[in-house]
Each structure stands twice: as structure tokens, then as C-alpha cells.
mmCIF file of C-alpha atoms in Angstrom:
data_model
loop_
_atom_site.group_PDB
_atom_site.id
_atom_site.type_symbol
_atom_site.label_atom_id
_atom_site.label_comp_id
_atom_site.label_asym_id
_atom_site.label_seq_id
_atom_site.Cartn_x
_atom_site.Cartn_y
_atom_site.Cartn_z
ATOM 1 C CA UNK S 9 138.716 110.184 91.672
ATOM 2 C CA UNK S 10 134.834 111.134 92.795
ATOM 3 C CA UNK S 11 134.628 114.176 91.019
ATOM 4 C CA UNK S 12 136.985 113.199 88.283
ATOM 5 C CA UNK S 13 140.466 114.722 88.196
ATOM 6 C CA UNK S 14 142.458 116.915 84.930
ATOM 7 C CA UNK S 15 145.585 116.034 82.862
ATOM 8 C CA UNK S 16 146.673 112.681 81.965
ATOM 9 C CA UNK S 17 145.298 110.559 84.485
ATOM 10 C CA UNK S 18 141.750 111.985 84.393
ATOM 11 C CA UNK S 19 141.868 110.948 80.992
ATOM 12 C CA UNK S 20 142.861 106.869 81.869
ATOM 13 C CA UNK S 21 140.210 106.936 84.324
ATOM 14 C CA UNK S 22 138.653 103.373 85.468
ATOM 15 C CA UNK S 23 139.451 100.371 83.237
ATOM 16 C CA UNK S 24 137.379 97.077 83.959
ATOM 17 C CA UNK S 25 138.212 93.607 82.006
ATOM 18 C CA UNK S 26 135.196 91.879 81.679
ATOM 19 C CA UNK S 27 131.786 92.531 80.094
ATOM 20 C CA UNK S 28 129.627 89.967 82.188
ATOM 21 C CA UNK S 29 127.455 91.273 84.886
ATOM 22 C CA UNK S 30 130.669 92.142 87.376
ATOM 23 C CA UNK S 31 132.139 94.104 84.452
ATOM 24 C CA UNK S 32 129.111 95.876 83.645
ATOM 25 C CA UNK S 33 127.608 96.023 87.497
ATOM 26 C CA UNK S 34 130.845 97.554 88.923
ATOM 27 C CA UNK S 35 130.647 100.390 85.707
ATOM 28 C CA UNK S 36 127.081 101.413 86.954
ATOM 29 C CA UNK S 37 127.917 101.589 90.676
ATOM 30 C CA UNK S 38 130.820 103.873 89.508
ATOM 31 C CA UNK S 39 128.403 106.471 88.327
ATOM 32 C CA UNK S 40 125.621 105.941 91.010
ATOM 33 C CA UNK S 41 128.112 106.609 93.292
ATOM 34 C CA UNK S 42 129.450 110.004 91.817
ATOM 35 C CA UNK S 43 132.463 108.580 89.998
ATOM 36 C CA UNK S 44 132.588 111.033 87.011
ATOM 37 C CA UNK S 45 135.959 110.459 85.400
ATOM 38 C CA UNK S 46 136.476 108.321 82.516
ATOM 39 C CA UNK S 47 134.857 104.397 82.675
ATOM 40 C CA UNK S 48 135.843 102.028 79.909
ATOM 41 C CA UNK S 49 134.633 98.504 79.915
ATOM 42 C CA UNK S 50 136.700 95.740 77.811
ATOM 43 C CA UNK S 51 135.426 92.739 76.647
ATOM 44 C CA UNK S 52 136.040 89.708 75.305
ATOM 45 C CA UNK S 53 133.231 88.748 73.012
ATOM 46 C CA UNK S 54 131.907 91.141 70.172
ATOM 47 C CA UNK S 55 128.178 90.597 71.892
ATOM 48 C CA UNK S 56 126.638 93.318 73.375
ATOM 49 C CA UNK S 57 127.054 92.932 77.393
ATOM 50 C CA UNK S 58 124.818 90.067 78.487
ATOM 51 C CA UNK S 59 123.500 87.950 81.621
ATOM 52 C CA UNK S 60 124.642 84.199 81.697
ATOM 53 C CA UNK S 61 121.863 82.369 83.820
ATOM 54 C CA UNK S 62 119.268 82.560 80.674
ATOM 55 C CA UNK S 63 121.577 80.713 78.286
ATOM 56 C CA UNK S 64 120.593 77.316 79.909
ATOM 57 C CA UNK S 65 117.164 78.281 79.861
ATOM 58 C CA UNK S 66 115.313 80.616 77.414
ATOM 59 C CA UNK S 67 117.949 81.570 74.756
ATOM 60 C CA UNK S 68 119.030 78.052 74.381
ATOM 61 C CA UNK S 69 115.370 76.892 74.340
ATOM 62 C CA UNK S 70 114.354 80.256 72.551
ATOM 63 C CA UNK S 71 112.034 81.597 74.287
ATOM 64 C CA UNK S 72 111.037 85.246 73.967
ATOM 65 C CA UNK S 73 113.496 87.442 75.731
ATOM 66 C CA UNK S 74 116.201 89.307 75.664
ATOM 67 C CA UNK S 75 119.591 88.383 77.804
ATOM 68 C CA UNK S 76 121.086 91.653 77.064
ATOM 69 C CA UNK S 77 121.353 94.139 80.130
ATOM 70 C CA UNK S 78 119.328 97.001 79.861
ATOM 71 C CA UNK S 79 122.127 99.850 80.419
ATOM 72 C CA UNK S 80 122.209 102.634 78.767
ATOM 73 C CA UNK S 81 125.621 103.068 78.222
ATOM 74 C CA UNK S 82 126.489 106.458 76.326
ATOM 75 C CA UNK S 83 123.975 107.872 78.759
ATOM 76 C CA UNK S 84 125.957 107.300 81.414
ATOM 77 C CA UNK S 85 129.187 107.485 79.818
ATOM 78 C CA UNK S 86 130.589 104.375 80.147
ATOM 79 C CA UNK S 87 132.840 103.470 76.866
ATOM 80 C CA UNK S 88 132.059 99.912 75.258
ATOM 81 C CA UNK S 89 135.230 97.959 74.227
ATOM 82 C CA UNK S 90 133.810 95.082 72.240
ATOM 83 C CA UNK S 91 136.109 92.329 71.085
ATOM 84 C CA UNK S 92 139.199 93.051 72.531
ATOM 85 C CA UNK S 93 140.960 90.736 74.945
ATOM 86 C CA UNK S 94 143.165 91.013 77.522
ATOM 87 C CA UNK S 95 146.294 89.979 76.863
ATOM 88 C CA UNK S 96 148.762 91.115 80.052
ATOM 89 C CA UNK S 97 148.994 93.471 82.795
ATOM 90 C CA UNK S 98 151.853 95.925 83.832
ATOM 91 C CA UNK S 99 150.749 97.429 87.514
ATOM 92 C CA UNK S 100 153.737 98.921 87.841
ATOM 93 C CA UNK S 101 153.091 101.150 84.823
ATOM 94 C CA UNK S 102 149.596 101.307 84.936
ATOM 95 C CA UNK S 103 148.954 99.511 81.613
ATOM 96 C CA UNK S 104 146.184 97.043 80.322
ATOM 97 C CA UNK S 105 148.506 95.137 77.378
ATOM 98 C CA UNK S 106 144.954 93.986 75.227
ATOM 99 C CA UNK S 107 144.574 92.796 71.576
ATOM 100 C CA UNK S 108 144.133 96.098 70.549
ATOM 101 C CA UNK S 109 146.844 98.033 72.228
ATOM 102 C CA UNK S 110 147.665 99.171 75.669
ATOM 103 C CA UNK S 111 145.297 100.880 77.992
ATOM 104 C CA UNK S 112 146.234 103.361 80.433
ATOM 105 C CA UNK S 113 144.304 103.505 83.973
ATOM 106 C CA UNK S 114 144.028 104.859 87.166
ATOM 107 C CA UNK S 115 142.067 102.331 88.878
ATOM 108 C CA UNK S 116 141.573 98.634 86.905
ATOM 109 C CA UNK S 117 138.576 96.199 87.814
ATOM 110 C CA UNK S 118 139.637 92.634 86.778
ATOM 111 C CA UNK S 119 136.048 91.241 86.559
ATOM 112 C CA UNK S 120 136.554 88.109 83.863
ATOM 113 C CA UNK S 121 134.803 86.015 85.279
ATOM 114 C CA UNK S 122 135.183 82.029 84.676
ATOM 115 C CA UNK S 123 135.938 79.519 81.612
ATOM 116 C CA UNK S 124 134.731 75.979 81.356
ATOM 117 C CA UNK S 125 136.885 73.025 82.057
ATOM 118 C CA UNK S 126 136.822 70.960 78.660
ATOM 119 C CA UNK S 127 137.187 67.332 78.108
ATOM 120 C CA UNK S 128 140.384 66.694 77.310
ATOM 121 C CA UNK S 129 141.411 65.316 73.589
ATOM 122 C CA UNK S 130 137.846 65.930 72.356
ATOM 123 C CA UNK S 131 137.231 69.585 72.372
ATOM 124 C CA UNK S 132 138.041 70.125 68.449
ATOM 125 C CA UNK S 133 135.509 66.532 67.791
ATOM 126 C CA UNK S 134 132.479 67.815 65.995
ATOM 127 C CA UNK S 135 129.050 67.726 67.754
ATOM 128 C CA UNK S 136 130.931 68.388 71.036
ATOM 129 C CA UNK S 137 129.648 71.690 73.273
ATOM 130 C CA UNK S 138 130.134 73.676 75.904
ATOM 131 C CA UNK S 139 127.398 75.747 77.582
ATOM 132 C CA UNK S 140 129.024 78.704 78.214
ATOM 133 C CA UNK S 141 128.367 81.927 75.809
ATOM 134 C CA UNK S 142 125.375 82.950 73.869
ATOM 135 C CA UNK S 143 126.744 81.516 70.644
ATOM 136 C CA UNK S 144 127.333 77.982 72.516
ATOM 137 C CA UNK S 145 123.472 78.627 73.063
ATOM 138 C CA UNK S 146 122.688 79.181 69.769
ATOM 139 C CA UNK S 147 124.930 76.401 68.324
ATOM 140 C CA UNK S 148 123.066 73.988 70.773
ATOM 141 C CA UNK S 149 119.254 75.029 70.323
ATOM 142 C CA UNK S 150 119.169 72.804 66.607
ATOM 143 C CA UNK S 151 120.141 70.211 68.804
ATOM 144 C CA UNK S 152 117.068 70.555 71.168
ATOM 145 C CA UNK S 153 114.925 71.600 67.746
ATOM 146 C CA UNK S 154 115.936 68.106 66.348
ATOM 147 C CA UNK S 155 115.475 66.383 69.149
ATOM 148 C CA UNK S 156 118.771 64.545 69.126
ATOM 149 C CA UNK S 157 120.078 61.792 71.381
ATOM 150 C CA UNK S 158 122.275 63.956 73.776
ATOM 151 C CA UNK S 159 124.793 62.804 76.002
ATOM 152 C CA UNK S 160 125.877 65.475 78.862
ATOM 153 C CA UNK S 161 128.776 64.980 80.682
ATOM 154 C CA UNK S 162 128.958 66.060 83.817
ATOM 155 C CA UNK S 163 125.801 65.833 86.596
ATOM 156 C CA UNK S 164 126.968 69.197 88.159
ATOM 157 C CA UNK S 165 124.358 72.577 88.530
ATOM 158 C CA UNK S 166 124.939 73.455 84.936
ATOM 159 C CA UNK S 167 124.475 69.254 83.483
ATOM 160 C CA UNK S 168 121.442 68.931 85.307
ATOM 161 C CA UNK S 169 120.361 72.467 84.058
ATOM 162 C CA UNK S 170 120.616 71.593 80.249
ATOM 163 C CA UNK S 171 119.470 68.113 81.008
ATOM 164 C CA UNK S 172 116.320 69.268 82.073
ATOM 165 C CA UNK S 173 116.099 71.491 78.783
ATOM 166 C CA UNK S 174 116.768 68.835 76.182
ATOM 167 C CA UNK S 175 114.322 66.637 78.188
ATOM 168 C CA UNK S 176 111.733 69.095 77.978
ATOM 169 C CA UNK S 177 112.634 69.399 73.925
ATOM 170 C CA UNK S 178 112.315 65.752 73.839
ATOM 171 C CA UNK S 179 115.616 64.995 73.515
ATOM 172 C CA UNK S 180 117.139 61.309 74.708
ATOM 173 C CA UNK S 181 119.423 62.619 77.461
ATOM 174 C CA UNK S 182 121.830 60.263 79.190
ATOM 175 C CA UNK S 183 124.430 62.230 81.805
ATOM 176 C CA UNK S 184 127.646 60.918 82.551
ATOM 177 C CA UNK S 185 129.553 61.564 85.637
ATOM 178 C CA UNK S 186 132.616 60.490 86.750
ATOM 179 C CA UNK S 187 131.619 60.426 90.720
ATOM 180 C CA UNK S 188 129.417 58.372 92.149
ATOM 181 C CA UNK S 189 126.599 60.859 92.849
ATOM 182 C CA UNK S 190 125.262 64.050 91.068
ATOM 183 C CA UNK S 191 126.599 67.241 92.409
ATOM 184 C CA UNK S 192 129.669 65.552 94.053
ATOM 185 C CA UNK S 193 131.804 68.743 94.541
ATOM 186 C CA UNK S 194 128.826 70.625 95.730
ATOM 187 C CA UNK S 195 126.673 68.842 98.213
ATOM 188 C CA UNK S 196 126.850 65.687 100.834
ATOM 189 C CA UNK S 197 126.504 62.149 99.263
ATOM 190 C CA UNK S 198 122.492 62.325 101.638
ATOM 191 C CA UNK S 199 121.475 65.463 100.152
ATOM 192 C CA UNK S 200 122.542 64.722 96.598
ATOM 193 C CA UNK S 201 120.905 61.492 96.750
ATOM 194 C CA UNK S 202 117.220 62.525 96.419
ATOM 195 C CA UNK S 203 118.058 64.823 93.392
ATOM 196 C CA UNK S 204 119.610 61.726 91.312
ATOM 197 C CA UNK S 205 116.368 60.546 91.574
ATOM 198 C CA UNK S 206 114.985 63.011 89.519
ATOM 199 C CA UNK S 207 116.920 62.560 86.776
ATOM 200 C CA UNK S 208 114.983 59.339 86.236
ATOM 201 C CA UNK S 209 111.714 60.806 87.387
ATOM 202 C CA UNK S 210 112.335 63.102 83.786
ATOM 203 C CA UNK S 211 113.240 60.128 81.637
ATOM 204 C CA UNK S 212 116.796 61.443 81.535
ATOM 205 C CA UNK S 213 119.454 58.543 82.318
ATOM 206 C CA UNK S 214 121.787 58.713 84.769
ATOM 207 C CA UNK S 215 125.478 57.178 84.839
ATOM 208 C CA UNK S 216 127.829 57.499 87.736
ATOM 209 C CA UNK S 217 131.018 55.955 88.441
ATOM 210 C CA UNK S 218 132.059 56.257 84.686
ATOM 211 C CA UNK S 219 134.144 58.258 82.633
ATOM 212 C CA UNK S 220 134.291 59.142 78.771
ATOM 213 C CA UNK S 221 137.301 57.869 77.186
ATOM 214 C CA UNK S 222 136.111 58.559 73.822
ATOM 215 C CA UNK S 223 133.712 60.809 71.505
ATOM 216 C CA UNK S 224 133.111 59.553 67.024
ATOM 217 C CA UNK S 225 130.489 60.961 65.083
ATOM 218 C CA UNK S 226 127.482 59.199 66.604
ATOM 219 C CA UNK S 227 128.848 57.561 69.426
ATOM 220 C CA UNK S 228 130.368 57.737 73.081
ATOM 221 C CA UNK S 229 132.550 55.269 74.442
ATOM 222 C CA UNK S 230 133.178 55.139 78.195
ATOM 223 C CA UNK S 231 135.446 53.796 80.656
ATOM 224 C CA UNK S 232 133.320 50.413 81.202
ATOM 225 C CA UNK S 233 133.473 49.816 77.512
ATOM 226 C CA UNK S 234 129.905 50.721 76.956
ATOM 227 C CA UNK S 235 128.915 52.673 73.734
ATOM 228 C CA UNK S 236 126.312 55.571 73.599
ATOM 229 C CA UNK S 237 124.579 56.902 70.998
ATOM 230 C CA UNK S 238 125.210 60.656 70.441
ATOM 231 C CA UNK S 239 124.322 63.048 68.151
ATOM 232 C CA UNK S 240 125.709 65.916 70.234
ATOM 233 C CA UNK S 241 127.832 65.780 73.631
ATOM 234 C CA UNK S 242 127.821 68.485 76.213
ATOM 235 C CA UNK S 243 130.459 69.003 78.236
ATOM 236 C CA UNK S 244 129.563 70.702 81.879
ATOM 237 C CA UNK S 245 132.549 69.139 84.029
ATOM 238 C CA UNK S 246 132.941 72.487 85.880
ATOM 239 C CA UNK S 247 134.606 76.239 85.233
ATOM 240 C CA UNK S 248 137.779 77.763 86.900
ATOM 241 C CA UNK S 249 139.050 81.491 87.146
ATOM 242 C CA UNK S 250 139.734 83.111 83.830
ATOM 243 C CA UNK S 251 143.127 84.460 84.853
ATOM 244 C CA UNK S 252 145.538 82.489 82.795
ATOM 245 C CA UNK S 253 146.383 85.884 81.238
ATOM 246 C CA UNK S 254 147.642 87.627 84.592
ATOM 247 C CA UNK S 255 150.425 85.034 84.400
ATOM 248 C CA UNK S 256 153.595 87.097 85.158
ATOM 249 C CA UNK S 257 151.836 90.525 85.878
ATOM 250 C CA UNK S 258 152.673 90.232 89.764
ATOM 251 C CA UNK S 259 149.214 89.844 91.241
ATOM 252 C CA UNK S 260 148.956 86.849 93.323
ATOM 253 C CA UNK S 261 146.813 84.098 92.279
ATOM 254 C CA UNK S 262 145.324 81.469 94.750
ATOM 255 C CA UNK S 263 145.726 77.425 94.476
ATOM 256 C CA UNK S 264 142.377 77.551 92.117
ATOM 257 C CA UNK S 265 143.562 80.089 89.924
ATOM 258 C CA UNK S 266 141.684 82.956 91.574
ATOM 259 C CA UNK S 267 143.031 85.991 92.447
ATOM 260 C CA UNK S 268 143.334 86.895 95.613
ATOM 261 C CA UNK S 269 141.069 89.572 97.374
ATOM 262 C CA UNK S 270 141.380 91.268 100.596
ATOM 263 C CA UNK S 271 137.951 92.345 102.247
ATOM 264 C CA UNK S 272 137.829 95.224 100.142
ATOM 265 C CA UNK S 273 137.852 93.138 96.831
ATOM 266 C CA UNK S 274 141.578 94.890 96.714
ATOM 267 C CA UNK S 275 144.292 92.769 95.011
ATOM 268 C CA UNK S 276 147.900 92.581 95.773
ATOM 269 C CA UNK S 277 148.793 95.306 92.757
ATOM 270 C CA UNK S 278 147.642 98.926 94.167
ATOM 271 C CA UNK S 279 144.996 100.476 92.174
ATOM 272 C CA UNK S 280 143.593 97.243 90.969
ATOM 273 C CA UNK S 281 140.742 94.928 92.063
ATOM 274 C CA UNK S 282 138.955 91.896 91.650
ATOM 275 C CA UNK S 283 135.370 90.754 91.926
ATOM 276 C CA UNK S 284 133.236 88.085 90.559
ATOM 277 C CA UNK S 285 134.114 84.431 89.617
ATOM 278 C CA UNK S 286 137.672 85.335 89.165
ATOM 279 C CA UNK S 287 138.466 86.258 92.628
ATOM 280 C CA UNK S 288 138.174 85.090 96.370
ATOM 281 C CA UNK S 289 138.089 86.932 99.400
ATOM 282 C CA UNK S 290 138.134 86.367 103.200
ATOM 283 C CA UNK S 291 135.206 85.619 104.578
ATOM 284 C CA UNK S 292 134.614 86.322 108.615
ATOM 285 C CA UNK S 293 131.432 85.070 108.421
ATOM 286 C CA UNK S 294 132.240 81.797 107.534
ATOM 287 C CA UNK S 295 136.181 82.053 109.110
ATOM 288 C CA UNK S 296 137.595 81.138 105.109
ATOM 289 C CA UNK S 297 138.513 82.224 102.207
ATOM 290 C CA UNK S 298 135.777 81.885 99.636
ATOM 291 C CA UNK S 299 135.575 81.547 95.716
ATOM 292 C CA UNK S 300 132.010 82.119 95.144
ATOM 293 C CA UNK S 301 131.334 81.542 91.117
ATOM 294 C CA UNK S 302 127.717 82.461 91.310
ATOM 295 C CA UNK S 303 125.667 85.301 89.847
ATOM 296 C CA UNK S 304 124.592 86.987 93.085
ATOM 297 C CA UNK S 305 128.494 87.236 93.749
ATOM 298 C CA UNK S 306 128.833 89.024 90.566
ATOM 299 C CA UNK S 307 125.753 91.206 91.066
ATOM 300 C CA UNK S 308 126.577 92.494 94.474
ATOM 301 C CA UNK S 309 130.790 92.617 95.169
ATOM 302 C CA UNK S 310 130.711 95.701 92.859
ATOM 303 C CA UNK S 311 129.201 98.030 94.900
ATOM 304 C CA UNK S 312 132.063 97.522 97.559
ATOM 305 C CA UNK S 313 134.722 97.828 94.591
ATOM 306 C CA UNK S 314 133.142 100.993 93.426
ATOM 307 C CA UNK S 315 132.773 102.355 96.629
ATOM 308 C CA UNK S 316 137.042 101.619 96.970
ATOM 309 C CA UNK S 317 137.601 103.213 93.463
ATOM 310 C CA UNK S 318 135.539 106.333 94.197
ATOM 311 C CA UNK S 319 137.083 106.811 97.875
ATOM 312 C CA UNK S 320 140.747 106.058 96.934
ATOM 313 C CA UNK S 321 140.673 109.230 94.650
ATOM 314 C CA UNK S 322 143.461 109.597 91.962
ATOM 315 C CA UNK S 323 145.989 108.692 94.355
ATOM 316 C CA UNK S 324 145.916 112.168 95.744
ATOM 317 C CA UNK S 325 145.793 111.102 99.261
ATOM 318 C CA UNK S 326 142.640 111.424 100.422
ATOM 319 C CA UNK S 327 140.897 109.727 103.344
ATOM 320 C CA UNK S 328 138.455 106.707 102.836
ATOM 321 C CA UNK S 329 135.085 107.684 102.478
ATOM 322 C CA UNK S 330 132.693 105.593 105.429
ATOM 323 C CA UNK S 331 131.255 103.782 102.678
ATOM 324 C CA UNK S 332 134.531 101.990 101.413
ATOM 325 C CA UNK S 333 135.466 100.672 104.880
ATOM 326 C CA UNK S 334 132.623 98.461 105.029
ATOM 327 C CA UNK S 335 134.140 94.407 104.560
ATOM 328 C CA UNK S 336 132.819 92.840 102.079
ATOM 329 C CA UNK S 337 131.322 89.427 103.761
ATOM 330 C CA UNK S 338 128.284 88.485 102.163
ATOM 331 C CA UNK S 339 126.016 85.378 102.669
ATOM 332 C CA UNK S 340 126.735 82.942 99.046
ATOM 333 C CA UNK S 341 123.522 82.706 96.976
ATOM 334 C CA UNK S 342 122.425 80.572 94.509
ATOM 335 C CA UNK S 343 119.657 79.084 92.656
ATOM 336 C CA UNK S 344 119.130 76.293 89.836
ATOM 337 C CA UNK S 345 115.806 75.148 88.114
ATOM 338 C CA UNK S 346 116.142 71.611 87.200
ATOM 339 C CA UNK S 347 113.253 68.546 86.106
ATOM 340 C CA UNK S 348 110.297 70.923 87.005
ATOM 341 C CA UNK S 349 112.256 72.107 90.716
ATOM 342 C CA UNK S 350 113.384 75.136 92.086
ATOM 343 C CA UNK S 351 116.754 74.676 93.902
ATOM 344 C CA UNK S 352 118.381 77.628 96.081
ATOM 345 C CA UNK S 353 120.785 77.420 98.464
ATOM 346 C CA UNK S 354 122.181 80.501 100.822
ATOM 347 C CA UNK S 355 125.370 80.256 103.115
ATOM 348 C CA UNK S 356 128.698 78.185 103.161
ATOM 349 C CA UNK S 357 128.286 74.463 104.582
ATOM 350 C CA UNK S 358 132.109 73.401 104.806
ATOM 351 C CA UNK S 359 132.649 73.978 108.825
ATOM 352 C CA UNK S 360 129.041 72.703 109.780
ATOM 353 C CA UNK S 361 128.356 69.968 112.726
ATOM 354 C CA UNK S 362 124.908 69.321 112.339
ATOM 355 C CA UNK S 363 122.563 68.592 109.487
ATOM 356 C CA UNK S 364 119.051 68.893 109.922
ATOM 357 C CA UNK S 365 116.138 68.111 107.085
ATOM 358 C CA UNK S 366 112.715 69.987 106.913
ATOM 359 C CA UNK S 367 110.388 67.909 105.269
ATOM 360 C CA UNK S 368 110.885 64.722 103.264
ATOM 361 C CA UNK S 369 113.180 64.619 100.507
ATOM 362 C CA UNK S 370 110.858 62.408 98.556
ATOM 363 C CA UNK S 371 108.378 64.878 98.184
ATOM 364 C CA UNK S 372 108.385 67.479 96.046
ATOM 365 C CA UNK S 373 109.199 70.072 98.913
ATOM 366 C CA UNK S 374 111.954 69.910 101.453
ATOM 367 C CA UNK S 375 115.043 71.537 102.873
ATOM 368 C CA UNK S 376 118.275 70.964 104.509
ATOM 369 C CA UNK S 377 119.640 73.551 107.188
ATOM 370 C CA UNK S 378 123.390 73.017 108.277
ATOM 371 C CA UNK S 379 124.546 74.196 111.619
ATOM 372 C CA UNK S 380 127.688 75.103 113.468
ATOM 373 C CA UNK S 381 127.390 75.291 117.277
ATOM 374 C CA UNK S 382 123.802 75.843 116.945
ATOM 375 C CA UNK S 383 123.941 78.272 114.394
ATOM 376 C CA UNK S 384 122.770 78.418 110.944
ATOM 377 C CA UNK S 385 125.520 78.548 108.244
ATOM 378 C CA UNK S 386 123.768 77.264 105.272
ATOM 379 C CA UNK S 387 120.188 76.125 103.770
ATOM 380 C CA UNK S 388 119.355 74.542 100.541
ATOM 381 C CA UNK S 389 115.491 74.923 99.622
ATOM 382 C CA UNK S 390 113.649 72.950 97.381
ATOM 383 C CA UNK S 391 110.458 74.286 96.373
ATOM 384 C CA UNK S 392 110.554 76.201 100.161
ATOM 385 C CA UNK S 393 111.196 79.645 99.262
ATOM 386 C CA UNK S 394 110.549 80.922 103.124
ATOM 387 C CA UNK S 395 113.264 78.646 104.187
ATOM 388 C CA UNK S 396 115.468 80.024 101.633
ATOM 389 C CA UNK S 397 114.656 83.718 102.710
ATOM 390 C CA UNK S 398 114.557 83.635 106.661
ATOM 391 C CA UNK S 399 117.542 81.103 106.768
ATOM 392 C CA UNK S 400 119.659 83.788 104.580
ATOM 393 C CA UNK S 401 118.601 86.147 107.266
ATOM 394 C CA UNK S 402 119.592 83.927 110.256
ATOM 395 C CA UNK S 403 122.829 83.420 108.555
ATOM 396 C CA UNK S 404 123.735 86.903 108.744
ATOM 397 C CA UNK S 405 122.517 87.270 112.015
ATOM 398 C CA UNK S 406 124.358 84.464 114.083
ATOM 399 C CA UNK S 407 121.475 84.152 115.348
ATOM 400 C CA UNK S 408 121.593 80.750 118.210
ATOM 401 C CA UNK S 409 118.779 78.485 117.117
ATOM 402 C CA UNK S 410 116.755 75.292 118.611
ATOM 403 C CA UNK S 411 117.824 72.060 116.703
ATOM 404 C CA UNK S 412 114.551 70.540 117.625
ATOM 405 C CA UNK S 413 112.525 73.540 116.077
ATOM 406 C CA UNK S 414 114.697 73.890 112.992
ATOM 407 C CA UNK S 415 113.950 70.294 111.821
ATOM 408 C CA UNK S 416 109.960 70.624 112.473
ATOM 409 C CA UNK S 417 108.952 71.575 108.806
ATOM 410 C CA UNK S 418 105.694 73.061 110.668
ATOM 411 C CA UNK S 419 107.824 75.824 112.198
ATOM 412 C CA UNK S 420 108.964 78.862 110.458
ATOM 413 C CA UNK S 421 112.873 78.960 110.140
ATOM 414 C CA UNK S 422 112.574 82.771 112.054
ATOM 415 C CA UNK S 423 110.485 81.161 114.990
ATOM 416 C CA UNK S 424 113.235 78.388 115.666
ATOM 417 C CA UNK S 425 116.034 81.002 117.747
ATOM 418 C CA UNK S 426 116.673 80.458 120.879
ATOM 419 C CA UNK S 427 114.240 81.923 123.545
ATOM 420 C CA UNK S 428 115.946 85.473 124.950
ATOM 421 C CA UNK S 429 119.224 85.031 122.458
ATOM 422 C CA UNK S 430 119.531 87.761 119.940
ATOM 423 C CA UNK S 431 123.186 86.054 119.055
#
């Protein structure tokens, strides 16, 4: 496939399902790696492909800037099939069923991302919003402009980011969280504790250990019997892989509904790859399978997919190229802007045996480092970007560290390596 093929198979080429960052970057990476066959990018939305991080920031706030990707699709020979929904997959026939009919393929890339978890029983009520698409952001912009009373359901990353934007716009904001603390599914209680104070400091009320039981025009009822004024309700209670359409396809899915990919991002079906928020992959670095639903993973994974497709050839028995023989095993990275703070996270802390703080969590700049057997496995940075950058490299290298140096905020993390220990 690297140089293109002839006949019907050449005309089929590569079909990419999903026109977010993972899908677009896969298409671009294919061209960068020399693939000259047909490339079709299928997107369910009619908008030209756009980036999602600005939705909770500049797009929502109506600030100048264009969230669409700066890609010359025509110049790269990438066909955009927009407003087309994937309906099913028949790997044996190498056909993707869509709302516009079947598409044949030589190689298929699943890049459908994730879809928001909805609040049961209220999703059709007037004034209830999600924040996942550019249309969602456009519908929410007048809420901020009118400085309405807003109830945010969920104190995770998205909930905090929307609350930040709403407070900056002058809205009265109440954040309702079913767990006992914000970011309960992402961070340990001790680490999330200082973040809980950020809500109050910004003038947003945080209500924890309580659920929304009803939504009526102008108000929200909670499980403790209280009622909140609410001109708008924004639901941000998580996301799940958008893979429901694969039911019956034979593609192996995990317990969380994600596509189970191998370390080259290949699925259980021949010629089918999966990348981004909809797929998990085995990580040798962390010793477990990871489902990473963040932008950085969706941006970098496509290079591995493209290398694999180019190396595979058009099922012609060609030998894999070296570029495709490199396992995908990144250090996950994520960032969030909330309440005037820039929060960054790298790694995966679930297997850590030691937690060390750098700086005062009551202050404006601090970090948390997680170690396993004296090796850094994750770092969270609030206003300390050097800790994040140096920590990310240390995680990848697997170098053994001196805990006392890691815990000293005045010592650069890169200087915390054990003397004489390269690994």
C-alpha cells in the first residue's frame, strides 16, 4: 500500500471513521509516510473537522479563533465524507455500513472517540446541555452572555472547566457532584482536596455527595431534598467510547466498551485499526492496559496506525517495515485550565507505592509525584511546568530516583536521579 495499488483494492484504500483529532491526524500521517492510495475520512457531523479542547474555552466564551484543523484536505488528496454516520461493520467483506450506504476498504481505522454519559431521565428537558460538540458550545454561549444561574452536574475536568468559564462570564454557578470530592475518578482524595477549595475561591458553590433527582424549568431538585435555581443545567459526568455501532461486528471490545487494540493499535479483525478515545492498548511501561481519553493520545497514536498500514501493504505479503515494528507505549499526558490555574498530568499512578508533594498545595504552584519502586510513574503539576516536562522524561526513562530529592521543591526533578543509576 505504500506506493498505492491497482484495481478495485486500490480504489478502496483506507477508510477512517471519525473526523476528530485522531481521525484527521491518521489521514495526515498516512500521506507523510508516503501512502498514495485513496483516503476517505468519515465524520458524523457536517462541520469541517475541528479540535475539541477550545470548546470549553475560546469557542464557549465567543473569543476570536477558529477551532477547525488547518489541513489542506484537497491538496493531500483526503476525501471528506461529512454528515455520514457509521452504522455497522462487516470485517469479512471489508465493508463499512454507513447512513449513505456501504464503503469498501483495504484498511479501516476506528477513530470514533467518546460520547458523553447522559443524566438519566433529563436529557430531553429544555435547558439541559452537554458540552461535546461545537454546536453544544454555540448553544451554551448565550447562557454565559446572559449571566444566567447555572447548575453543573459533575465536578470532573469538564465540569470544572465549564464552571471556570461561567464564573468568568459572571454567571452564578453551583457544581453538583455525586461523589464526596471533585475528580473522584481521576485523583486520590488527598490530591483532589486542594482543588476543591478552588471552587469556593472562584465564587462557585460545590455541593458534593448529592445527586440530581429532577429538573424543572428554572430549578433543579437534589437527593437531599434541596432545590437550586437553574436557568441552565450542564451535564459533565464522564464519557464512554463511542463503539455501540460495532455491536455484532466481531470486533473485540473491553469491559468499558472500548476497542481492544494490540501494541500496534491493531484490532481483532484483519486490516482494522483503532486509535484515540475509543481504544485501549497494552502498556509495557505501566504493566497494564490503558484507556487514555485525552487529546495527546489521539494526536500521537495515528503515527503508529499509519506506519502499520503503510508497512502492511495491500495484503501482498510484503515484509513489515521497521517503522511499524515499534510498539505504541506513550507516557499519557493531559492538561486542564481551571479557576486561573494550569493543571498538567503525565503518566499513570494506579500502581504507585509512594506519593510525594513538591511545594505547598495551599499555594499557587505545587506538584505531586507518584513513585513505584523509586521510579517515577506519574506527576501532577499545578503552575510548575518544569516539573511536568522533566517528570515526563523521567517516567519514560525508568530512572531510579532519590525520594528525598523528589520531595524537595527546590531541587529540579531531573537532578533527583540516584547517583550512578541510569535506569
